[in-house]
Amino acid sequence: MMALRERALVSSRSVPSLPKHVRIQYDPVRQAFAVLSPEKVFWPNDISLDILRRCDGRSTVGHIIAELAADYDAEQEAVAADVIAFLQEWSDKLLVKL
């Protein structure tokens, strides 16, 4: 019987990083960045890519939200909801470590 992995939940104190099997790579043919994992390729939009690039294993989610809100001149609350939902989805797919 397979053991179920406990779902990691994103909080403002989480420190996300990309697992060893996930990397961001530029595709010159599509002129876009791809996120590569062993069996899948993802084509994130610019904002998703901006979030993923900040998942350096040092910055907290709260810090990432504050930086993005400043960069995009947006309210932190609005940015927070989107960033947390995005990171939760990617964590559930094992593409981001918390």
mmCIF file of N, CA and C in Angstrom:
data_model
loop_
_atom_site.group_PDB
_atom_site.id
_atom_site.type_symbol
_atom_site.label_atom_id
_atom_site.label_comp_id
_atom_site.label_asym_id
_atom_site.label_seq_id
_atom_site.Cartn_x
_atom_site.Cartn_y
_atom_site.Cartn_z
ATOM 1 N N MET A 1 0.833 -1.181 0.000
ATOM 2 C CA MET A 1 0.000 0.000 0.000
ATOM 3 C C MET A 1 0.882 1.250 0.000
ATOM 4 N N MET A 2 0.537 2.217 -0.841
ATOM 5 C CA MET A 2 1.333 3.431 -0.957
ATOM 6 C C MET A 2 0.962 4.425 0.146
ATOM 7 N N ALA A 3 1.974 4.985 0.785
ATOM 8 C CA ALA A 3 1.720 5.987 1.818
ATOM 9 C C ALA A 3 1.373 7.311 1.139
ATOM 10 N N LEU A 4 0.366 7.973 1.668
ATOM 11 C CA LEU A 4 -0.012 9.275 1.115
ATOM 12 C C LEU A 4 0.886 10.360 1.693
ATOM 13 N N ARG A 5 1.294 11.246 0.844
ATOM 14 C CA ARG A 5 2.123 12.368 1.266
ATOM 15 C C ARG A 5 1.214 13.412 1.900
ATOM 16 N N GLU A 6 1.639 13.941 3.019
ATOM 17 C CA GLU A 6 0.850 15.004 3.645
ATOM 18 C C GLU A 6 0.998 16.265 2.805
ATOM 19 N N ARG A 7 -0.098 16.912 2.529
ATOM 20 C CA ARG A 7 -0.093 18.110 1.684
ATOM 21 C C ARG A 7 0.571 19.265 2.430
ATOM 22 N N ALA A 8 1.582 19.843 1.819
ATOM 23 C CA ALA A 8 2.219 21.030 2.383
ATOM 24 C C ALA A 8 1.342 22.234 2.049
ATOM 25 N N LEU A 9 1.095 23.073 3.039
ATOM 26 C CA LEU A 9 0.253 24.250 2.824
ATOM 27 C C LEU A 9 1.114 25.508 2.807
ATOM 28 N N VAL A 10 0.849 26.355 1.834
ATOM 29 C CA VAL A 10 1.593 27.606 1.685
ATOM 30 C C VAL A 10 1.142 28.592 2.758
ATOM 31 N N SER A 11 2.106 29.218 3.410
ATOM 32 C CA SER A 11 1.805 30.327 4.323
ATOM 33 C C SER A 11 2.793 31.445 4.020
ATOM 34 N N SER A 12 2.585 32.597 4.620
ATOM 35 C CA SER A 12 3.492 33.720 4.369
ATOM 36 C C SER A 12 4.894 33.433 4.890
ATOM 37 N N ARG A 13 5.020 32.461 5.801
ATOM 38 C CA ARG A 13 6.336 32.090 6.345
ATOM 39 C C ARG A 13 7.019 30.973 5.545
ATOM 40 N N SER A 14 6.307 30.372 4.600
ATOM 41 C CA SER A 14 6.914 29.313 3.769
ATOM 42 C C SER A 14 8.093 29.892 3.001
ATOM 43 N N VAL A 15 9.101 29.049 2.764
ATOM 44 C CA VAL A 15 10.282 29.457 1.995
ATOM 45 C C VAL A 15 10.372 28.529 0.775
ATOM 46 N N PRO A 16 9.706 28.918 -0.320
ATOM 47 C CA PRO A 16 9.642 28.020 -1.480
ATOM 48 C C PRO A 16 10.952 27.956 -2.267
ATOM 49 N N SER A 17 11.161 26.796 -2.873
ATOM 50 C CA SER A 17 12.305 26.607 -3.772
ATOM 51 C C SER A 17 11.892 25.621 -4.855
ATOM 52 N N LEU A 18 12.673 25.572 -5.913
ATOM 53 C CA LEU A 18 12.416 24.594 -6.968
ATOM 54 C C LEU A 18 13.156 23.319 -6.605
ATOM 55 N N PRO A 19 12.489 22.170 -6.678
ATOM 56 C CA PRO A 19 13.171 20.906 -6.410
ATOM 57 C C PRO A 19 14.268 20.653 -7.452
ATOM 58 N N LYS A 20 15.182 19.732 -7.133
ATOM 59 C CA LYS A 20 16.291 19.426 -8.050
ATOM 60 C C LYS A 20 15.819 19.011 -9.448
ATOM 61 N N HIS A 21 14.657 18.364 -9.528
ATOM 62 C CA HIS A 21 14.174 17.846 -10.813
ATOM 63 C C HIS A 21 13.425 18.891 -11.651
ATOM 64 N N VAL A 22 13.333 20.115 -11.162
ATOM 65 C CA VAL A 22 12.605 21.174 -11.881
ATOM 66 C C VAL A 22 13.574 22.302 -12.208
ATOM 67 N N ARG A 23 13.543 22.743 -13.467
ATOM 68 C CA ARG A 23 14.404 23.874 -13.820
ATOM 69 C C ARG A 23 13.727 24.763 -14.852
ATOM 70 N N ILE A 24 14.169 26.016 -14.858
ATOM 71 C CA ILE A 24 13.665 27.000 -15.815
ATOM 72 C C ILE A 24 14.694 27.106 -16.930
ATOM 73 N N GLN A 25 14.232 26.996 -18.159
ATOM 74 C CA GLN A 25 15.151 27.051 -19.301
ATOM 75 C C GLN A 25 14.525 27.837 -20.452
ATOM 76 N N TYR A 26 15.346 28.640 -21.110
ATOM 77 C CA TYR A 26 14.864 29.432 -22.246
ATOM 78 C C TYR A 26 14.810 28.558 -23.494
ATOM 79 N N ASP A 27 13.706 28.637 -24.226
ATOM 80 C CA ASP A 27 13.550 27.911 -25.488
ATOM 81 C C ASP A 27 13.658 28.921 -26.623
ATOM 82 N N PRO A 28 14.789 28.898 -27.361
ATOM 83 C CA PRO A 28 14.988 29.890 -28.422
ATOM 84 C C PRO A 28 13.985 29.762 -29.572
ATOM 85 N N VAL A 29 13.462 28.571 -29.807
ATOM 86 C CA VAL A 29 12.491 28.382 -30.888
ATOM 87 C C VAL A 29 11.192 29.121 -30.564
ATOM 88 N N ARG A 30 10.681 28.924 -29.358
ATOM 89 C CA ARG A 30 9.434 29.593 -28.951
ATOM 90 C C ARG A 30 9.695 30.999 -28.415
ATOM 91 N N GLN A 31 10.970 31.318 -28.196
ATOM 92 C CA GLN A 31 11.345 32.596 -27.582
ATOM 93 C C GLN A 31 10.576 32.801 -26.282
ATOM 94 N N ALA A 32 10.607 31.777 -25.452
ATOM 95 C CA ALA A 32 9.901 31.812 -24.176
ATOM 96 C C ALA A 32 10.632 30.910 -23.190
ATOM 97 N N PHE A 33 10.361 31.154 -21.915
ATOM 98 C CA PHE A 33 10.935 30.301 -20.879
ATOM 99 C C PHE A 33 9.992 29.142 -20.599
ATOM 100 N N ALA A 34 10.587 27.966 -20.419
ATOM 101 C CA ALA A 34 9.843 26.763 -20.073
ATOM 102 C C ALA A 34 10.269 26.318 -18.683
ATOM 103 N N VAL A 35 9.357 25.682 -17.976
ATOM 104 C CA VAL A 35 9.690 25.028 -16.715
ATOM 105 C C VAL A 35 9.693 23.539 -17.016
ATOM 106 N N LEU A 36 10.864 22.929 -16.836
ATOM 107 C CA LEU A 36 11.039 21.527 -17.187
ATOM 108 C C LEU A 36 11.036 20.663 -15.933
ATOM 109 N N SER A 37 10.246 19.599 -15.991
ATOM 110 C CA SER A 37 10.287 18.570 -14.962
ATOM 111 C C SER A 37 10.444 17.253 -15.723
ATOM 112 N N PRO A 38 10.755 16.154 -15.039
ATOM 113 C CA PRO A 38 11.100 14.934 -15.779
ATOM 114 C C PRO A 38 10.109 14.497 -16.861
ATOM 115 N N GLU A 39 8.818 14.672 -16.622
ATOM 116 C CA GLU A 39 7.863 14.157 -17.602
ATOM 117 C C GLU A 39 6.984 15.225 -18.223
ATOM 118 N N LYS A 40 7.189 16.479 -17.845
ATOM 119 C CA LYS A 40 6.315 17.537 -18.353
ATOM 120 C C LYS A 40 7.095 18.805 -18.631
ATOM 121 N N VAL A 41 6.539 19.601 -19.523
ATOM 122 C CA VAL A 41 7.054 20.940 -19.798
ATOM 123 C C VAL A 41 5.906 21.913 -19.579
ATOM 124 N N PHE A 42 6.171 22.979 -18.844
ATOM 125 C CA PHE A 42 5.169 24.004 -18.582
ATOM 126 C C PHE A 42 5.638 25.307 -19.215
ATOM 127 N N TRP A 43 4.700 26.086 -19.721
ATOM 128 C CA TRP A 43 4.993 27.369 -20.352
ATOM 129 C C TRP A 43 4.335 28.460 -19.511
ATOM 130 N N PRO A 44 5.002 28.896 -18.426
ATOM 131 C CA PRO A 44 4.381 29.882 -17.545
ATOM 132 C C PRO A 44 4.310 31.265 -18.188
ATOM 133 N N ASN A 45 3.302 32.038 -17.783
ATOM 134 C CA ASN A 45 3.235 33.424 -18.250
ATOM 135 C C ASN A 45 4.288 34.241 -17.492
ATOM 136 N N ASP A 46 4.430 35.503 -17.847
ATOM 137 C CA ASP A 46 5.492 36.331 -17.266
ATOM 138 C C ASP A 46 5.376 36.466 -15.747
ATOM 139 N N ILE A 47 4.165 36.612 -15.246
ATOM 140 C CA ILE A 47 3.999 36.780 -13.800
ATOM 141 C C ILE A 47 4.316 35.475 -13.070
ATOM 142 N N SER A 48 3.864 34.348 -13.608
ATOM 143 C CA SER A 48 4.188 33.049 -13.002
ATOM 144 C C SER A 48 5.695 32.837 -12.979
ATOM 145 N N LEU A 49 6.354 33.188 -14.061
ATOM 146 C CA LEU A 49 7.811 33.066 -14.154
ATOM 147 C C LEU A 49 8.484 33.959 -13.113
ATOM 148 N N ASP A 50 7.947 35.147 -12.923
ATOM 149 C CA ASP A 50 8.480 36.073 -11.932
ATOM 150 C C ASP A 50 8.364 35.475 -10.527
ATOM 151 N N ILE A 51 7.254 34.818 -10.234
ATOM 152 C CA ILE A 51 7.080 34.155 -8.936
ATOM 153 C C ILE A 51 8.095 33.027 -8.799
ATOM 154 N N LEU A 52 8.190 32.170 -9.813
ATOM 155 C CA LEU A 52 9.079 31.009 -9.745
ATOM 156 C C LEU A 52 10.543 31.409 -9.583
ATOM 157 N N ARG A 53 10.948 32.474 -10.246
ATOM 158 C CA ARG A 53 12.342 32.925 -10.130
ATOM 159 C C ARG A 53 12.677 33.390 -8.720
ATOM 160 N N ARG A 54 11.683 33.772 -7.965
ATOM 161 C CA ARG A 54 11.902 34.232 -6.587
ATOM 162 C C ARG A 54 11.872 33.073 -5.584
ATOM 163 N N CYS A 55 11.564 31.880 -6.057
ATOM 164 C CA CYS A 55 11.545 30.695 -5.191
ATOM 165 C C CYS A 55 12.978 30.174 -5.073
ATOM 166 N N ASP A 56 13.779 30.899 -4.285
ATOM 167 C CA ASP A 56 15.212 30.631 -4.221
ATOM 168 C C ASP A 56 15.636 29.863 -2.974
ATOM 169 N N GLY A 57 14.663 29.469 -2.136
ATOM 170 C CA GLY A 57 15.000 28.745 -0.916
ATOM 171 C C GLY A 57 15.483 29.665 0.198
ATOM 172 N N ARG A 58 15.455 30.979 -0.028
ATOM 173 C CA ARG A 58 15.865 31.955 0.986
ATOM 174 C C ARG A 58 14.741 32.934 1.309
ATOM 175 N N SER A 59 13.956 33.320 0.303
ATOM 176 C CA SER A 59 12.889 34.314 0.484
ATOM 177 C C SER A 59 11.611 33.655 0.982
ATOM 178 N N THR A 60 10.962 34.301 1.949
ATOM 179 C CA THR A 60 9.667 33.793 2.404
ATOM 180 C C THR A 60 8.592 34.209 1.408
ATOM 181 N N VAL A 61 7.455 33.542 1.476
ATOM 182 C CA VAL A 61 6.323 33.903 0.618
ATOM 183 C C VAL A 61 5.915 35.344 0.892
ATOM 184 N N GLY A 62 5.943 35.750 2.156
ATOM 185 C CA GLY A 62 5.603 37.131 2.504
ATOM 186 C C GLY A 62 6.526 38.132 1.822
ATOM 187 N N HIS A 63 7.812 37.824 1.789
ATOM 188 C CA HIS A 63 8.795 38.694 1.131
ATOM 189 C C HIS A 63 8.554 38.724 -0.384
ATOM 190 N N ILE A 64 8.278 37.561 -0.968
ATOM 191 C CA ILE A 64 8.001 37.474 -2.411
ATOM 192 C C ILE A 64 6.773 38.321 -2.754
ATOM 193 N N ILE A 65 5.735 38.221 -1.937
ATOM 194 C CA ILE A 65 4.507 39.002 -2.156
ATOM 195 C C ILE A 65 4.807 40.499 -2.088
ATOM 196 N N ALA A 66 5.577 40.916 -1.088
ATOM 197 C CA ALA A 66 5.912 42.340 -0.932
ATOM 198 C C ALA A 66 6.699 42.841 -2.142
ATOM 199 N N GLU A 67 7.671 42.047 -2.606
ATOM 200 C CA GLU A 67 8.462 42.446 -3.779
ATOM 201 C C GLU A 67 7.597 42.565 -5.026
ATOM 202 N N LEU A 68 6.732 41.569 -5.254
ATOM 203 C CA LEU A 68 5.872 41.590 -6.436
ATOM 204 C C LEU A 68 4.893 42.764 -6.385
ATOM 205 N N ALA A 69 4.331 43.032 -5.206
ATOM 206 C CA ALA A 69 3.391 44.155 -5.064
ATOM 207 C C ALA A 69 4.100 45.461 -5.420
ATOM 208 N N ALA A 70 5.343 45.603 -4.965
ATOM 209 C CA ALA A 70 6.109 46.814 -5.286
ATOM 210 C C ALA A 70 6.432 46.876 -6.775
ATOM 211 N N ASP A 71 6.895 45.752 -7.341
ATOM 212 C CA ASP A 71 7.274 45.723 -8.760
ATOM 213 C C ASP A 71 6.092 46.009 -9.683
ATOM 214 N N TYR A 72 4.920 45.505 -9.326
ATOM 215 C CA TYR A 72 3.746 45.650 -10.182
ATOM 216 C C TYR A 72 2.811 46.769 -9.716
ATOM 217 N N ASP A 73 3.247 47.531 -8.704
ATOM 218 C CA ASP A 73 2.459 48.639 -8.166
ATOM 219 C C ASP A 73 1.025 48.184 -7.877
ATOM 220 N N ALA A 74 0.938 47.109 -7.078
ATOM 221 C CA ALA A 74 -0.363 46.500 -6.774
ATOM 222 C C ALA A 74 -0.532 46.387 -5.256
ATOM 223 N N GLU A 75 -1.776 46.190 -4.817
ATOM 224 C CA GLU A 75 -2.061 45.993 -3.401
ATOM 225 C C GLU A 75 -1.524 44.628 -2.955
ATOM 226 N N GLN A 76 -0.867 44.602 -1.790
ATOM 227 C CA GLN A 76 -0.311 43.335 -1.298
ATOM 228 C C GLN A 76 -1.379 42.257 -1.108
ATOM 229 N N GLU A 77 -2.574 42.652 -0.662
ATOM 230 C CA GLU A 77 -3.629 41.654 -0.421
ATOM 231 C C GLU A 77 -4.021 40.944 -1.718
ATOM 232 N N ALA A 78 -4.133 41.711 -2.795
ATOM 233 C CA ALA A 78 -4.507 41.121 -4.088
ATOM 234 C C ALA A 78 -3.393 40.212 -4.599
ATOM 235 N N VAL A 79 -2.164 40.676 -4.465
ATOM 236 C CA VAL A 79 -1.015 39.879 -4.909
ATOM 237 C C VAL A 79 -0.913 38.610 -4.063
ATOM 238 N N ALA A 80 -1.135 38.737 -2.762
ATOM 239 C CA ALA A 80 -1.005 37.602 -1.845
ATOM 240 C C ALA A 80 -1.914 36.448 -2.243
ATOM 241 N N ALA A 81 -3.167 36.749 -2.531
ATOM 242 C CA ALA A 81 -4.124 35.692 -2.881
ATOM 243 C C ALA A 81 -3.654 34.934 -4.118
ATOM 244 N N ASP A 82 -3.202 35.673 -5.135
ATOM 245 C CA ASP A 82 -2.756 35.034 -6.383
ATOM 246 C C ASP A 82 -1.474 34.235 -6.186
ATOM 247 N N VAL A 83 -0.519 34.800 -5.462
ATOM 248 C CA VAL A 83 0.768 34.124 -5.253
ATOM 249 C C VAL A 83 0.570 32.848 -4.436
ATOM 250 N N ILE A 84 -0.222 32.933 -3.380
ATOM 251 C CA ILE A 84 -0.447 31.753 -2.533
ATOM 252 C C ILE A 84 -1.178 30.668 -3.311
ATOM 253 N N ALA A 85 -2.184 31.040 -4.091
ATOM 254 C CA ALA A 85 -2.913 30.045 -4.902
ATOM 255 C C ALA A 85 -1.977 29.395 -5.924
ATOM 256 N N PHE A 86 -1.156 30.199 -6.577
ATOM 257 C CA PHE A 86 -0.207 29.673 -7.572
ATOM 258 C C PHE A 86 0.787 28.716 -6.918
ATOM 259 N N LEU A 87 1.400 29.135 -5.818
ATOM 260 C CA LEU A 87 2.400 28.284 -5.157
ATOM 261 C C LEU A 87 1.766 27.016 -4.594
ATOM 262 N N GLN A 88 0.516 27.114 -4.116
ATOM 263 C CA GLN A 88 -0.159 25.921 -3.602
ATOM 264 C C GLN A 88 -0.376 24.909 -4.726
ATOM 265 N N GLU A 89 -0.825 25.405 -5.871
ATOM 266 C CA GLU A 89 -1.057 24.519 -7.015
ATOM 267 C C GLU A 89 0.255 23.848 -7.450
ATOM 268 N N TRP A 90 1.329 24.626 -7.527
ATOM 269 C CA TRP A 90 2.614 24.067 -7.966
ATOM 270 C C TRP A 90 3.211 23.148 -6.908
ATOM 271 N N SER A 91 2.986 23.439 -5.632
ATOM 272 C CA SER A 91 3.448 22.561 -4.574
ATOM 273 C C SER A 91 2.692 21.224 -4.638
ATOM 274 N N ASP A 92 1.374 21.298 -4.868
ATOM 275 C CA ASP A 92 0.577 20.074 -4.968
ATOM 276 C C ASP A 92 1.050 19.194 -6.116
ATOM 277 N N LYS A 93 1.583 19.800 -7.177
ATOM 278 C CA LYS A 93 2.092 19.047 -8.330
ATOM 279 C C LYS A 93 3.567 18.661 -8.154
ATOM 280 N N LEU A 94 4.123 18.964 -6.968
ATOM 281 C CA LEU A 94 5.529 18.664 -6.629
ATOM 282 C C LEU A 94 6.514 19.426 -7.500
ATOM 283 N N LEU A 95 6.121 20.603 -7.953
ATOM 284 C CA LEU A 95 7.000 21.438 -8.786
ATOM 285 C C LEU A 95 7.649 22.563 -7.973
ATOM 286 N N VAL A 96 7.159 22.769 -6.759
ATOM 287 C CA VAL A 96 7.739 23.748 -5.828
ATOM 288 C C VAL A 96 7.803 23.083 -4.463
ATOM 289 N N LYS A 97 8.941 23.233 -3.778
ATOM 290 C CA LYS A 97 9.099 22.728 -2.408
ATOM 291 C C LYS A 97 8.821 23.864 -1.444
ATOM 292 N N LEU A 98 8.141 23.545 -0.337
ATOM 293 C CA LEU A 98 7.847 24.577 0.682
ATOM 294 C C LEU A 98 8.690 24.349 1.919
#
